[in-house]
Short mmCIF file of C-alpha atoms in Angstrom, two decimals:
data_model
loop_
_atom_site.label_atom_id
_atom_site.label_comp_id
_atom_site.label_asym_id
_atom_site.label_seq_id
_atom_site.Cartn_x
_atom_site.Cartn_y
_atom_site.Cartn_z
CA GLN A 1436 -101.52 -70.07 -33.61
CA SER A 1437 -103.39 -66.90 -33.76
CA LEU A 1438 -100.50 -64.77 -32.75
CA LYS A 1439 -98.97 -66.65 -35.40
CA ASN A 1440 -101.52 -65.45 -37.91
CA GLY A 1441 -102.02 -62.05 -36.68
CA VAL A 1442 -97.92 -61.01 -37.27
CA HIS A 1443 -99.26 -61.69 -40.66
CA PHE A 1444 -101.48 -59.27 -40.84
CA PHE A 1445 -101.42 -56.78 -38.30
CA GLY A 1446 -97.70 -57.00 -37.26
CA VAL A 1447 -96.09 -57.92 -34.06
CA ASP A 1448 -97.00 -55.08 -31.38
CA GLY A 1449 -100.79 -55.25 -33.84
CA ALA A 1450 -100.86 -58.83 -32.66
CA LYS A 1451 -99.83 -58.25 -29.15
CA LYS A 1452 -102.58 -55.67 -28.93
CA PHE A 1453 -105.14 -58.37 -30.84
CA VAL A 1454 -104.05 -61.10 -28.49
CA ARG A 1455 -104.09 -59.21 -25.12
CA GLN A 1456 -108.08 -58.16 -25.68
CA TYR A 1457 -109.23 -61.17 -27.75
CA TYR A 1458 -107.91 -63.72 -24.99
CA GLY A 1459 -107.33 -61.26 -22.01
CA TYR A 1460 -103.95 -63.65 -20.91
CA ASP A 1461 -102.29 -62.48 -18.07
CA ALA A 1462 -99.08 -60.78 -18.05
CA TYR A 1463 -96.69 -64.40 -17.49
CA ILE A 1464 -98.57 -65.95 -20.19
CA GLN A 1465 -98.38 -62.93 -22.44
CA GLU A 1466 -94.31 -62.15 -21.85
CA ALA A 1467 -94.60 -66.43 -22.70
CA ILE A 1468 -96.10 -65.27 -25.98
CA ASP A 1469 -93.94 -62.12 -26.38
CA LEU A 1470 -90.47 -63.69 -25.79
CA MET A 1471 -91.35 -65.59 -28.21
CA VAL A 1472 -92.36 -63.20 -30.92
CA ALA A 1473 -89.19 -61.41 -30.54
CA SER A 1474 -86.78 -65.04 -30.37
CA ALA A 1475 -84.22 -65.01 -33.51
CA PHE A 1476 -85.60 -68.80 -33.20
CA PRO A 1477 -88.83 -68.87 -32.54
CA VAL A 1478 -90.86 -72.52 -31.98
CA GLN A 1479 -91.74 -73.87 -35.32
CA GLU A 1480 -94.74 -75.77 -36.33
CA ASP A 1481 -92.75 -78.60 -37.44
CA ASP A 1482 -89.86 -78.45 -34.99
CA CYS A 1483 -88.79 -81.67 -33.23
CA TRP A 1484 -90.02 -81.72 -29.47
CA PRO A 1485 -86.18 -81.65 -27.98
CA GLU A 1486 -85.49 -78.35 -30.50
CA ALA A 1487 -89.23 -76.86 -29.47
CA LEU A 1488 -87.98 -77.17 -25.56
CA ARG A 1489 -84.37 -75.72 -26.84
CA LYS A 1490 -86.47 -72.80 -28.11
CA MET A 1491 -88.74 -71.98 -25.14
CA LYS A 1492 -85.75 -72.79 -22.56
CA CYS A 1493 -84.05 -69.90 -24.67
CA THR A 1494 -86.77 -67.48 -23.54
CA GLY A 1495 -86.58 -68.11 -20.39
CA TRP A 1496 -88.72 -71.34 -19.04
CA LYS A 1497 -87.13 -73.16 -16.36
CA ALA A 1498 -87.36 -76.69 -15.15
CA GLN A 1499 -88.37 -76.65 -11.38
CA LYS A 1500 -87.56 -79.48 -9.29
CA VAL A 1501 -90.58 -80.25 -7.05
CA SER A 1502 -92.14 -82.29 -4.73
CA GLY A 1503 -95.57 -83.86 -2.95
CA ASN A 1504 -98.48 -83.28 -5.19
CA VAL A 1505 -96.96 -81.71 -7.59
CA GLU A 1506 -94.45 -84.26 -8.21
CA LEU A 1507 -97.16 -87.38 -8.17
CA ARG A 1508 -99.10 -85.03 -11.06
CA HIS A 1509 -96.18 -83.84 -13.28
CA GLY A 1510 -93.26 -86.05 -11.88
CA PRO A 1511 -89.98 -84.57 -10.17
CA HIS A 1512 -90.03 -81.49 -12.15
CA VAL A 1513 -92.35 -79.00 -13.80
CA TYR A 1514 -91.71 -75.81 -16.67
CA CYS A 1515 -92.11 -72.61 -15.54
CA LEU A 1516 -93.28 -69.35 -17.90
CA PRO A 1517 -90.25 -66.80 -17.62
CA GLY A 1518 -90.99 -65.03 -14.39
CA CYS A 1519 -92.75 -67.52 -13.04
CA LYS A 1520 -92.21 -70.30 -10.18
CA ALA A 1521 -93.77 -73.61 -8.91
CA SER A 1522 -95.26 -72.05 -5.91
CA GLY A 1523 -98.44 -70.32 -3.72
CA ASP A 1524 -98.93 -67.11 -6.09
CA PHE A 1525 -98.63 -69.17 -9.30
CA GLU A 1526 -101.46 -71.38 -10.86
CA GLU A 1527 -100.65 -74.89 -11.63
CA CYS A 1528 -101.10 -75.60 -15.16
CA VAL A 1529 -101.38 -71.87 -15.94
CA HIS A 1530 -97.58 -70.81 -14.63
CA TYR A 1531 -95.83 -73.85 -14.34
CA MET A 1532 -96.68 -77.12 -16.18
CA GLY A 1533 -95.26 -80.63 -16.93
CA GLU A 1534 -93.73 -81.61 -19.82
CA GLU A 1535 -97.43 -82.52 -21.65
CA GLY A 1536 -99.19 -78.99 -20.69
CA MET A 1537 -95.74 -77.83 -22.25
CA LYS A 1538 -96.68 -79.04 -25.43
CA ASP A 1539 -99.60 -77.74 -25.19
CA PHE A 1540 -98.89 -74.29 -24.80
CA ALA A 1541 -96.38 -74.52 -27.66
CA ARG A 1542 -99.43 -75.85 -29.78
CA LYS A 1543 -102.04 -73.21 -28.39
CA HIS A 1544 -100.22 -70.09 -28.22
CA PHE A 1545 -97.07 -70.70 -30.85
CA GLY A 1546 -98.66 -73.12 -33.29
CA TRP A 1547 -96.60 -76.30 -32.68
CA ARG A 1548 -98.31 -79.44 -34.33
CA GLY A 1549 -95.75 -82.09 -32.39
CA ASP A 1550 -93.27 -84.23 -33.59
CA VAL A 1551 -94.01 -84.89 -37.49
CA GLU A 1552 -91.77 -86.66 -39.53
CA LYS A 1553 -90.04 -84.68 -42.58
#
């Protein structure tokens, strides 16, 4: 939400700089935000989930099969931010997450409100 509002006031580059300074996101989270801002079809607050998911996948989000404890927590696959994978080098629920975590990311960073009736 703050990035979306920041673009209105500061322009795209100013909004990116503001978010980095204010929130201190790591490079992977910032890249996911930057890719969506630069997208010709960014996630809109009233997109249905399948449409928001499609847009996020178009900017580099990938589904990855998982097993073990990660599967128990999230199901048979997780979604990974652009450039990330579900492995020891990346943090669960930060760089890869289940579908609910992905929805939370869309709400927090893209201003998505969830499925709403039109």
